[in-house]
Amino acid sequence: MRYLPLNQNDRNAMLDVIGAQDIDALFNDVPESARLKTLIDLPLHQSEQSVEQWFLRRSNKSVSAASVPFFCGAGAYKHHIPASVDHLIQRSEFLTAYTPYQPEISQGTLQVLFEFQTQVALLTGMDVANASMYDGSTACAEAVVMAGRVTRKKKAVLAAGLHPHYAAATQSVAKFLDIDITQNPCAPSSDADVLSQIDDSTACVVVQSPNVFGEIVDLTPYAEKAHAHKALLIAVFTEPVALAAITPPGHQGADIVVGEGQSIGVGLNFGGPYVGLFACRQKLVRQMPGRVCGQTVDASGKRGFVLTLSTREQHIRREKATSNICTNSGLCALAFTIHMTLLGDAGIKRLAALNHEAACALADRLSAIDGVELVNGTFFNEFTLRLSKPAKPVVDALADHGILGGVPVSRLTCGNDDLLLVAVTETSSDDDMAAFEQALRKIMT
Amino acid sequence: MKTEGRQTRPVTAANESMPQSFSGNIGLSQKEDLIFEIGTPRRTGVDLPEPKGTQSRLGGMERQGEIGLPGLTEPQTLRHYVRLSQKNYAIDLGVYPLGSCTMKHNPRLNEKVARMPGFADVHPLQPVQTVQGALEVMSELSDWLITMTNMPAVALTPKAGAHGELCGMMAIRARLDADGQTARRRVLVPESAHGTNPATAVQCGFTVDEIPANAKGRVDMDALRAKLSERSDDIAGIMLTNPNTCGLFENDIIEIADLIHKAGGYFYCDGANFNALVGRVRPGDLGVDAMHINLHKTFSTPHGGGGPGSGPTVLSDALKDFAPVPFVVKTQDGFDLIENADGEAAQSFGRMCVFHGNMGMYTRALSYMMSHGADGLKQATEDAVLNANYVQASLSDVMTPAFDGYCMHEALFDDRFLKDTGVETLDFAKAMIDEGYHPMTMYFPLVVHGAMLIEPTESESKGELDRFIGSMRSLAERAKSGDAESFKAAPVHAPMRRLDETQAARKPVLRWTPPEDTAQAAE
């Protein structure tokens, strides 16, 4: 077996040193009734070539985003990722290292995390960020739990525009911690009630902008109302490129900002792995979940970095930890950081402008079709269309035309059968948009 | 090459008095500043067309001013991150014997298949008829996991081990709630458990009751029976790692499962150490109700400097209806996704994350499993256990194994052999760095004083292990010879000397900020 360096001579020599008669002797603590006498009922070993071929054939059964006109978003976005990103994250020293618990031989990972935390803080307009969470939705759930710890209150108000799967992931965690969730029905412009739901018992209000329908939300009124009731504003985003174009949540009074980092540096990956971004105000840092990297000096006075504030974490605090998280999304955070470094301020602003222009152009083209109406007043690179027929069969028909034409809102577990989410990025060409328009026009008549 | 007049032999000279370099570099070891110190906001490493300047529809919410993100061109970016990478230790560089972490070889075939466009470049919410290949991989992975654990169901979505624990414990909580067993809130957790276990139990609204270990490093059965006989109507279950964190098989495990079930509770098994069992023991034969499997440990997906991982969780008949959505099902025409907690998923406790979990880890893990096959997986398990026992046996005369007898996939030592030497476990670990090794897991598990937990994995050759054992013996002997000073100074050959963790925690500096003088100069 190509991955196993020991040969039979080695094994025999080693058993001699151990003083064991055979390999079975090393398993003598296993109860007799639980010892497997035969091989498990699975295929035998295969060559690299044959495994590769098996996967290639499955890969060919899926329609990849780059192979067709592609307009899906709803929390995961396709952007062009520079080739150097994937090259660098495959460096053995990054790929095959563990969590940097031994800082003297982990400065590579640690300095990357320090750069990552700073980039996330700058992009969100916040004071500090952690070293990543699993994805945006689990970051959202952790933020709600954290708000409960900070305020010692139990009520969380979720705005209607919060991605329904983020709300569901939060609900799963909240229900066993007796956090009382006030959830608003998921529909465009139904947020009118949210402000009135914030009262003295409220720990936090969770507002997404751009929201799941693509609408840009002014967070300031939520921040003011929340703070008047000693509650926290948790701002959520699913498209980090948007934050280069719109006023960041940190400048609008958010106390915790969480979101999905996938669209910078990380591919679509059929939903994972992604990278959860988590930022907060400096005064809340000791209540933050997850790993944090901090600056310090070594014994010779040189600047270096370590994992710090670990007294919040499960390996030290056990049942009193701020979260049970251990493994995070380190390598995806590295990809985010490299891509962001290649972009820089000028690059990400230009990227954002190109995304927005493409979305404006496509929204105009599609909403000119009979039976298609643009729902949004504002948007960044994703908008919602109301169709005169159910969206899901329309999307299926588009797929038959070789076009991945967005995500039906019904797919997000929240009804609204006639709504279609359409995302546009710099990867969509004019020809792609023309093909989409033409096919949709045909299907709608 | 013309060598006339050119020296071809080195001059023998003492190099102790070599001057420090002007650059701060030391040969191949390059000093590297932060991107904030070398990049500028106007520089960029991507070429994008000029925007046309159309009317914005951002509703007057345009971001004003600079974000402050520095950019670098492509060659600068490459150099920056390659230089940083060289300050890291890695599996591909040498023995990485972190106990409980299973730092095994990460096959590159896995990286190749994970990047195939039908898995890496598909959107999670594309119509299911356009992602049949990806769904087939998920279904196939489920079949492999179910077969090798002999459990009836698996939830793939948990994103890491701790997330898998949450999945299993939420399923237990949901089952108890569905049965109206609302008084059952006490979870037994051995004191040797990984910190995620008690943290997870609390996150599911349970309270933690610690059970002590016996002198053999296993669950103290008398203490367990006493806890259950005192009161059992509040028992929700037990969280037990097997093999446990001392690297030992819990030989009373079947009886433990029976006792918990008779008390009305459920058995959560932490599967972090499944690498010791694959192909030889099936958790389903031990009475387990739920167990997460760390694909990034047992099934070789890369640790990536801290993640991403993946923690599929197998569930018993009692718990499987409570599994989270979404999940894949086989249909007449192929594969489908059940995404809503209704219909056949009506009892599901809900959703754990926005999409379908970490697909990128599913492909890698399945590629590893298929490469090994049933025969290779069993051999890998045996080699992992053999390597650990070889290390334990080869060091037991100079170091002090914490417990008698064979270990499973990791060897646990305590610090008795360092008594009165002035050298502590931490110093010993740092001295290993100068020998060219990553230290073992230290001070864990907590039940052993000054613990050193060594997990070599099946990926090490005998030659590599012999060199490692030689280093460990030499260090142990040096410590006993009274040379504490050199241990306290270690490491001296790493990119950094020991770092001041107290200062980092007391005055946390968690991000870069512009130096004050530059900020003032800019104003």
PDB file of N, CA, C and O in Angstrom, chain A residues 373-432:
ATOM      1  N   GLU A 373     -40.458  41.023 -12.582  1.00  0.00           N
ATOM      2  CA  GLU A 373     -40.456  42.328 -11.927  1.00  0.00           C
ATOM      3  C   GLU A 373     -39.321  42.381 -10.916  1.00  0.00           C
ATOM      4  O   GLU A 373     -39.096  41.422 -10.177  1.00  0.00           O
ATOM      5  N   LEU A 374     -38.590  43.488 -10.914  1.00  0.00           N
ATOM      6  CA  LEU A 374     -37.501  43.662  -9.953  1.00  0.00           C
ATOM      7  C   LEU A 374     -38.090  44.071  -8.603  1.00  0.00           C
ATOM      8  O   LEU A 374     -38.826  45.055  -8.520  1.00  0.00           O
ATOM      9  N   VAL A 375     -37.796  43.321  -7.560  1.00  0.00           N
ATOM     10  CA  VAL A 375     -38.369  43.594  -6.246  1.00  0.00           C
ATOM     11  C   VAL A 375     -37.575  44.684  -5.520  1.00  0.00           C
ATOM     12  O   VAL A 375     -38.135  45.483  -4.781  1.00  0.00           O
ATOM     13  N   ASN A 376     -36.253  44.708  -5.749  1.00  0.00           N
ATOM     14  CA  ASN A 376     -35.385  45.555  -4.935  1.00  0.00           C
ATOM     15  C   ASN A 376     -35.475  47.044  -5.265  1.00  0.00           C
ATOM     16  O   ASN A 376     -35.630  47.417  -6.433  1.00  0.00           O
ATOM     17  N   GLY A 377     -35.316  47.868  -4.219  1.00  0.00           N
ATOM     18  CA  GLY A 377     -35.065  49.277  -4.423  1.00  0.00           C
ATOM     19  C   GLY A 377     -33.566  49.517  -4.514  1.00  0.00           C
ATOM     20  O   GLY A 377     -33.091  50.338  -5.300  1.00  0.00           O
ATOM     21  N   THR A 378     -32.815  48.779  -3.691  1.00  0.00           N
ATOM     22  CA  THR A 378     -31.352  48.878  -3.704  1.00  0.00           C
ATOM     23  C   THR A 378     -30.786  47.470  -3.802  1.00  0.00           C
ATOM     24  O   THR A 378     -31.452  46.506  -3.444  1.00  0.00           O
ATOM     25  N   PHE A 379     -29.541  47.379  -4.273  1.00  0.00           N
ATOM     26  CA  PHE A 379     -28.858  46.082  -4.256  1.00  0.00           C
ATOM     27  C   PHE A 379     -27.385  46.293  -4.561  1.00  0.00           C
ATOM     28  O   PHE A 379     -26.988  47.368  -5.023  1.00  0.00           O
ATOM     29  N   PHE A 380     -26.592  45.248  -4.298  1.00  0.00           N
ATOM     30  CA  PHE A 380     -25.162  45.305  -4.649  1.00  0.00           C
ATOM     31  C   PHE A 380     -24.896  44.426  -5.871  1.00  0.00           C
ATOM     32  O   PHE A 380     -24.872  44.907  -6.984  1.00  0.00           O
ATOM     33  N   ASN A 381     -24.723  43.107  -5.668  1.00  0.00           N
ATOM     34  CA  ASN A 381     -24.513  42.234  -6.845  1.00  0.00           C
ATOM     35  C   ASN A 381     -25.535  41.111  -6.902  1.00  0.00           C
ATOM     36  O   ASN A 381     -25.356  40.140  -7.603  1.00  0.00           O
ATOM     37  N   GLU A 382     -26.603  41.254  -6.113  1.00  0.00           N
ATOM     38  CA  GLU A 382     -27.630  40.217  -6.109  1.00  0.00           C
ATOM     39  C   GLU A 382     -28.982  40.893  -5.911  1.00  0.00           C
ATOM     40  O   GLU A 382     -29.094  41.828  -5.119  1.00  0.00           O
ATOM     41  N   PHE A 383     -29.976  40.432  -6.631  1.00  0.00           N
ATOM     42  CA  PHE A 383     -31.303  41.043  -6.512  1.00  0.00           C
ATOM     43  C   PHE A 383     -32.379  39.965  -6.635  1.00  0.00           C
ATOM     44  O   PHE A 383     -32.088  38.819  -7.005  1.00  0.00           O
ATOM     45  N   THR A 384     -33.609  40.361  -6.315  1.00  0.00           N
ATOM     46  CA  THR A 384     -34.727  39.420  -6.318  1.00  0.00           C
ATOM     47  C   THR A 384     -35.699  39.798  -7.433  1.00  0.00           C
ATOM     48  O   THR A 384     -36.044  40.969  -7.579  1.00  0.00           O
ATOM     49  N   LEU A 385     -36.118  38.792  -8.172  1.00  0.00           N
ATOM     50  CA  LEU A 385     -37.131  39.001  -9.210  1.00  0.00           C
ATOM     51  C   LEU A 385     -38.429  38.324  -8.784  1.00  0.00           C
ATOM     52  O   LEU A 385     -38.398  37.220  -8.249  1.00  0.00           O
ATOM     53  N   ARG A 386     -39.557  39.001  -9.017  1.00  0.00           N
ATOM     54  CA  ARG A 386     -40.852  38.343  -8.832  1.00  0.00           C
ATOM     55  C   ARG A 386     -41.326  37.885 -10.205  1.00  0.00           C
ATOM     56  O   ARG A 386     -41.401  38.689 -11.138  1.00  0.00           O
ATOM     57  N   LEU A 387     -41.593  36.589 -10.315  1.00  0.00           N
ATOM     58  CA  LEU A 387     -41.979  36.028 -11.610  1.00  0.00           C
ATOM     59  C   LEU A 387     -43.481  35.787 -11.631  1.00  0.00           C
ATOM     60  O   LEU A 387     -44.103  35.562 -10.582  1.00  0.00           O
ATOM     61  N   SER A 388     -44.043  35.784 -12.790  1.00  0.00           N
ATOM     62  CA  SER A 388     -45.489  35.548 -12.899  1.00  0.00           C
ATOM     63  C   SER A 388     -45.804  34.051 -12.807  1.00  0.00           C
ATOM     64  O   SER A 388     -46.944  33.646 -12.937  1.00  0.00           O
ATOM     65  N   LYS A 389     -44.774  33.210 -12.626  1.00  0.00           N
ATOM     66  CA  LYS A 389     -44.998  31.778 -12.390  1.00  0.00           C
ATOM     67  C   LYS A 389     -43.977  31.276 -11.370  1.00  0.00           C
ATOM     68  O   LYS A 389     -43.006  31.987 -11.086  1.00  0.00           O
ATOM     69  N   PRO A 390     -44.184  30.096 -10.799  1.00  0.00           N
ATOM     70  CA  PRO A 390     -43.256  29.618  -9.762  1.00  0.00           C
ATOM     71  C   PRO A 390     -41.809  29.577 -10.264  1.00  0.00           C
ATOM     72  O   PRO A 390     -41.540  29.216 -11.404  1.00  0.00           O
ATOM     73  N   ALA A 391     -40.894  29.962  -9.382  1.00  0.00           N
ATOM     74  CA  ALA A 391     -39.503  30.140  -9.789  1.00  0.00           C
ATOM     75  C   ALA A 391     -38.770  28.813 -10.005  1.00  0.00           C
ATOM     76  O   ALA A 391     -37.884  28.711 -10.848  1.00  0.00           O
ATOM     77  N   LYS A 392     -39.130  27.783  -9.226  1.00  0.00           N
ATOM     78  CA  LYS A 392     -38.336  26.551  -9.294  1.00  0.00           C
ATOM     79  C   LYS A 392     -38.385  25.891 -10.676  1.00  0.00           C
ATOM     80  O   LYS A 392     -37.345  25.569 -11.248  1.00  0.00           O
ATOM     81  N   PRO A 393     -39.618  25.710 -11.237  1.00  0.00           N
ATOM     82  CA  PRO A 393     -39.633  25.144 -12.601  1.00  0.00           C
ATOM     83  C   PRO A 393     -38.950  26.036 -13.623  1.00  0.00           C
ATOM     84  O   PRO A 393     -38.375  25.527 -14.605  1.00  0.00           O
ATOM     85  N   VAL A 394     -38.955  27.340 -13.387  1.00  0.00           N
ATOM     86  CA  VAL A 394     -38.258  28.239 -14.313  1.00  0.00           C
ATOM     87  C   VAL A 394     -36.759  27.971 -14.256  1.00  0.00           C
ATOM     88  O   VAL A 394     -36.078  27.876 -15.287  1.00  0.00           O
ATOM     89  N   VAL A 395     -36.234  27.818 -13.026  1.00  0.00           N
ATOM     90  CA  VAL A 395     -34.803  27.546 -12.868  1.00  0.00           C
ATOM     91  C   VAL A 395     -34.442  26.190 -13.497  1.00  0.00           C
ATOM     92  O   VAL A 395     -33.399  26.051 -14.143  1.00  0.00           O
ATOM     93  N   ASP A 396     -35.333  25.214 -13.331  1.00  0.00           N
ATOM     94  CA  ASP A 396     -35.091  23.902 -13.951  1.00  0.00           C
ATOM     95  C   ASP A 396     -35.077  24.013 -15.475  1.00  0.00           C
ATOM     96  O   ASP A 396     -34.241  23.398 -16.140  1.00  0.00           O
ATOM     97  N   ALA A 397     -36.003  24.812 -15.996  1.00  0.00           N
ATOM     98  CA  ALA A 397     -36.056  24.994 -17.454  1.00  0.00           C
ATOM     99  C   ALA A 397     -34.803  25.725 -17.946  1.00  0.00           C
ATOM    100  O   ALA A 397     -34.250  25.406 -19.003  1.00  0.00           O
ATOM    101  N   LEU A 398     -34.342  26.706 -17.167  1.00  0.00           N
ATOM    102  CA  LEU A 398     -33.102  27.405 -17.522  1.00  0.00           C
ATOM    103  C   LEU A 398     -31.926  26.419 -17.561  1.00  0.00           C
ATOM    104  O   LEU A 398     -31.076  26.474 -18.446  1.00  0.00           O
ATOM    105  N   ALA A 399     -31.908  25.507 -16.557  1.00  0.00           N
ATOM    106  CA  ALA A 399     -30.832  24.506 -16.526  1.00  0.00           C
ATOM    107  C   ALA A 399     -30.877  23.638 -17.787  1.00  0.00           C
ATOM    108  O   ALA A 399     -29.827  23.268 -18.326  1.00  0.00           O
ATOM    109  N   ASP A 400     -32.088  23.342 -18.253  1.00  0.00           N
ATOM    110  CA  ASP A 400     -32.215  22.573 -19.501  1.00  0.00           C
ATOM    111  C   ASP A 400     -31.641  23.344 -20.683  1.00  0.00           C
ATOM    112  O   ASP A 400     -31.186  22.751 -21.660  1.00  0.00           O
ATOM    113  N   HIS A 401     -31.684  24.682 -20.601  1.00  0.00           N
ATOM    114  CA  HIS A 401     -31.075  25.525 -21.634  1.00  0.00           C
ATOM    115  C   HIS A 401     -29.575  25.725 -21.380  1.00  0.00           C
ATOM    116  O   HIS A 401     -28.941  26.542 -22.040  1.00  0.00           O
ATOM    117  N   GLY A 402     -29.026  25.038 -20.377  1.00  0.00           N
ATOM    118  CA  GLY A 402     -27.597  25.193 -20.086  1.00  0.00           C
ATOM    119  C   GLY A 402     -27.271  26.474 -19.348  1.00  0.00           C
ATOM    120  O   GLY A 402     -26.171  27.003 -19.472  1.00  0.00           O
ATOM    121  N   ILE A 403     -28.224  26.950 -18.555  1.00  0.00           N
ATOM    122  CA  ILE A 403     -27.976  28.181 -17.791  1.00  0.00           C
ATOM    123  C   ILE A 403     -28.313  27.937 -16.324  1.00  0.00           C
ATOM    124  O   ILE A 403     -29.400  27.421 -16.002  1.00  0.00           O
ATOM    125  N   LEU A 404     -27.371  28.266 -15.420  1.00  0.00           N
ATOM    126  CA  LEU A 404     -27.663  28.176 -13.989  1.00  0.00           C
ATOM    127  C   LEU A 404     -28.129  29.563 -13.572  1.00  0.00           C
ATOM    128  O   LEU A 404     -27.336  30.450 -13.265  1.00  0.00           O
ATOM    129  N   GLY A 405     -29.458  29.727 -13.609  1.00  0.00           N
ATOM    130  CA  GLY A 405     -30.061  31.056 -13.568  1.00  0.00           C
ATOM    131  C   GLY A 405     -30.558  31.484 -12.214  1.00  0.00           C
ATOM    132  O   GLY A 405     -31.668  31.976 -12.100  1.00  0.00           O
ATOM    133  N   GLY A 406     -29.778  31.270 -11.167  1.00  0.00           N
ATOM    134  CA  GLY A 406     -30.148  31.788  -9.851  1.00  0.00           C
ATOM    135  C   GLY A 406     -30.755  30.740  -8.946  1.00  0.00           C
ATOM    136  O   GLY A 406     -30.800  29.552  -9.277  1.00  0.00           O
ATOM    137  N   VAL A 407     -31.214  31.196  -7.782  1.00  0.00           N
ATOM    138  CA  VAL A 407     -31.731  30.299  -6.737  1.00  0.00           C
ATOM    139  C   VAL A 407     -33.177  30.678  -6.439  1.00  0.00           C
ATOM    140  O   VAL A 407     -33.456  31.824  -6.085  1.00  0.00           O
ATOM    141  N   PRO A 408     -34.120  29.722  -6.602  1.00  0.00           N
ATOM    142  CA  PRO A 408     -35.494  30.028  -6.220  1.00  0.00           C
ATOM    143  C   PRO A 408     -35.564  30.238  -4.706  1.00  0.00           C
ATOM    144  O   PRO A 408     -34.972  29.454  -3.952  1.00  0.00           O
ATOM    145  N   VAL A 409     -36.257  31.276  -4.260  1.00  0.00           N
ATOM    146  CA  VAL A 409     -36.319  31.563  -2.822  1.00  0.00           C
ATOM    147  C   VAL A 409     -36.935  30.387  -2.064  1.00  0.00           C
ATOM    148  O   VAL A 409     -36.573  30.109  -0.920  1.00  0.00           O
ATOM    149  N   SER A 410     -37.808  29.627  -2.724  1.00  0.00           N
ATOM    150  CA  SER A 410     -38.435  28.467  -2.056  1.00  0.00           C
ATOM    151  C   SER A 410     -37.394  27.439  -1.627  1.00  0.00           C
ATOM    152  O   SER A 410     -37.617  26.665  -0.699  1.00  0.00           O
ATOM    153  N   ARG A 411     -36.252  27.424  -2.283  1.00  0.00           N
ATOM    154  CA  ARG A 411     -35.171  26.498  -1.936  1.00  0.00           C
ATOM    155  C   ARG A 411     -34.617  26.804  -0.525  1.00  0.00           C
ATOM    156  O   ARG A 411     -33.977  25.961   0.097  1.00  0.00           O
ATOM    157  N   LEU A 412     -34.850  28.013  -0.059  1.00  0.00           N
ATOM    158  CA  LEU A 412     -34.328  28.428   1.243  1.00  0.00           C
ATOM    159  C   LEU A 412     -35.326  28.171   2.367  1.00  0.00           C
ATOM    160  O   LEU A 412     -35.258  28.787   3.424  1.00  0.00           O
ATOM    161  N   THR A 413     -36.282  27.272   2.120  1.00  0.00           N
ATOM    162  CA  THR A 413     -37.191  26.860   3.175  1.00  0.00           C
ATOM    163  C   THR A 413     -38.070  27.998   3.663  1.00  0.00           C
ATOM    164  O   THR A 413     -38.318  28.118   4.849  1.00  0.00           O
ATOM    165  N   CYS A 414     -38.487  28.885   2.774  1.00  0.00           N
ATOM    166  CA  CYS A 414     -39.320  29.978   3.298  1.00  0.00           C
ATOM    167  C   CYS A 414     -40.418  30.399   2.342  1.00  0.00           C
ATOM    168  O   CYS A 414     -40.803  31.554   2.311  1.00  0.00           O
ATOM    169  N   GLY A 415     -40.974  29.465   1.590  1.00  0.00           N
ATOM    170  CA  GLY A 415     -42.104  29.817   0.741  1.00  0.00           C
ATOM    171  C   GLY A 415     -41.690  30.777  -0.362  1.00  0.00           C
ATOM    172  O   GLY A 415     -40.597  30.645  -0.919  1.00  0.00           O
ATOM    173  N   ASN A 416     -42.542  31.782  -0.631  1.00  0.00           N
ATOM    174  CA  ASN A 416     -42.243  32.772  -1.671  1.00  0.00           C
ATOM    175  C   ASN A 416     -41.899  32.098  -3.000  1.00  0.00           C
ATOM    176  O   ASN A 416     -40.871  32.373  -3.618  1.00  0.00           O
ATOM    177  N   ASP A 417     -42.804  31.221  -3.450  1.00  0.00           N
ATOM    178  CA  ASP A 417     -42.549  30.411  -4.638  1.00  0.00           C
ATOM    179  C   ASP A 417     -42.249  31.220  -5.892  1.00  0.00           C
ATOM    180  O   ASP A 417     -41.623  30.720  -6.815  1.00  0.00           O
ATOM    181  N   ASP A 418     -42.748  32.475  -5.904  1.00  0.00           N
ATOM    182  CA  ASP A 418     -42.601  33.253  -7.139  1.00  0.00           C
ATOM    183  C   ASP A 418     -41.331  34.103  -7.171  1.00  0.00           C
ATOM    184  O   ASP A 418     -41.108  34.844  -8.118  1.00  0.00           O
ATOM    185  N   LEU A 419     -40.490  33.990  -6.136  1.00  0.00           N
ATOM    186  CA  LEU A 419     -39.301  34.847  -6.091  1.00  0.00           C
ATOM    187  C   LEU A 419     -38.045  34.092  -6.546  1.00  0.00           C
ATOM    188  O   LEU A 419     -37.846  32.930  -6.199  1.00  0.00           O
ATOM    189  N   LEU A 420     -37.226  34.795  -7.302  1.00  0.00           N
ATOM    190  CA  LEU A 420     -35.975  34.234  -7.806  1.00  0.00           C
ATOM    191  C   LEU A 420     -34.815  35.160  -7.436  1.00  0.00           C
ATOM    192  O   LEU A 420     -34.870  36.363  -7.687  1.00  0.00           O
ATOM    193  N   LEU A 421     -33.783  34.576  -6.797  1.00  0.00           N
ATOM    194  CA  LEU A 421     -32.580  35.349  -6.460  1.00  0.00           C
ATOM    195  C   LEU A 421     -31.583  35.218  -7.593  1.00  0.00           C
ATOM    196  O   LEU A 421     -31.263  34.104  -8.021  1.00  0.00           O
ATOM    197  N   VAL A 422     -31.074  36.349  -8.052  1.00  0.00           N
ATOM    198  CA  VAL A 422     -30.098  36.343  -9.136  1.00  0.00           C
ATOM    199  C   VAL A 422     -28.845  37.091  -8.686  1.00  0.00           C
ATOM    200  O   VAL A 422     -28.932  38.232  -8.226  1.00  0.00           O
ATOM    201  N   ALA A 423     -27.693  36.438  -8.789  1.00  0.00           N
ATOM    202  CA  ALA A 423     -26.426  37.080  -8.422  1.00  0.00           C
ATOM    203  C   ALA A 423     -25.563  37.224  -9.667  1.00  0.00           C
ATOM    204  O   ALA A 423     -25.561  36.354 -10.546  1.00  0.00           O
ATOM    205  N   VAL A 424     -24.851  38.323  -9.754  1.00  0.00           N
ATOM    206  CA  VAL A 424     -23.982  38.583 -10.901  1.00  0.00           C
ATOM    207  C   VAL A 424     -22.625  39.027 -10.368  1.00  0.00           C
ATOM    208  O   VAL A 424     -22.554  39.862  -9.479  1.00  0.00           O
ATOM    209  N   THR A 425     -21.566  38.460 -10.918  1.00  0.00           N
ATOM    210  CA  THR A 425     -20.231  38.906 -10.507  1.00  0.00           C
ATOM    211  C   THR A 425     -19.416  39.244 -11.743  1.00  0.00           C
ATOM    212  O   THR A 425     -19.919  39.168 -12.872  1.00  0.00           O
ATOM    213  N   GLU A 426     -18.155  39.576 -11.506  1.00  0.00           N
ATOM    214  CA  GLU A 426     -17.256  39.914 -12.613  1.00  0.00           C
ATOM    215  C   GLU A 426     -17.024  38.732 -13.538  1.00  0.00           C
ATOM    216  O   GLU A 426     -16.509  38.910 -14.650  1.00  0.00           O
ATOM    217  N   THR A 427     -17.429  37.520 -13.099  1.00  0.00           N
ATOM    218  CA  THR A 427     -17.200  36.340 -13.941  1.00  0.00           C
ATOM    219  C   THR A 427     -18.261  36.189 -15.036  1.00  0.00           C
ATOM    220  O   THR A 427     -18.108  35.360 -15.922  1.00  0.00           O
ATOM    221  N   SER A 428     -19.354  36.968 -14.940  1.00  0.00           N
ATOM    222  CA  SER A 428     -20.404  36.864 -15.974  1.00  0.00           C
ATOM    223  C   SER A 428     -20.078  37.804 -17.125  1.00  0.00           C
ATOM    224  O   SER A 428     -19.937  39.008 -16.926  1.00  0.00           O
ATOM    225  N   SER A 429     -20.001  37.253 -18.328  1.00  0.00           N
ATOM    226  CA  SER A 429     -19.699  38.079 -19.506  1.00  0.00           C
ATOM    227  C   SER A 429     -20.993  38.659 -20.074  1.00  0.00           C
ATOM    228  O   SER A 429     -22.097  38.234 -19.708  1.00  0.00           O
ATOM    229  N   ASP A 430     -20.879  39.599 -20.987  1.00  0.00           N
ATOM    230  CA  ASP A 430     -22.062  40.144 -21.672  1.00  0.00           C
ATOM    231  C   ASP A 430     -22.810  39.034 -22.408  1.00  0.00           C
ATOM    232  O   ASP A 430     -24.037  39.008 -22.417  1.00  0.00           O
ATOM    233  N   ASP A 431     -22.059  38.125 -22.986  1.00  0.00           N
ATOM    234  CA  ASP A 431     -22.693  37.010 -23.702  1.00  0.00           C
ATOM    235  C   ASP A 431     -23.506  36.141 -22.739  1.00  0.00           C
ATOM    236  O   ASP A 431     -24.603  35.691 -23.076  1.00  0.00           O
ATOM    237  N   ASP A 432     -22.948  35.897 -21.538  1.00  0.00           N
ATOM    238  CA  ASP A 432     -23.665  35.103 -20.533  1.00  0.00           C
ATOM    239  C   ASP A 432     -25.004  35.779 -20.193  1.00  0.00           C
ATOM    240  O   ASP A 432     -26.042  35.128 -20.090  1.00  0.00           O
TER     241      ASP A 432
END
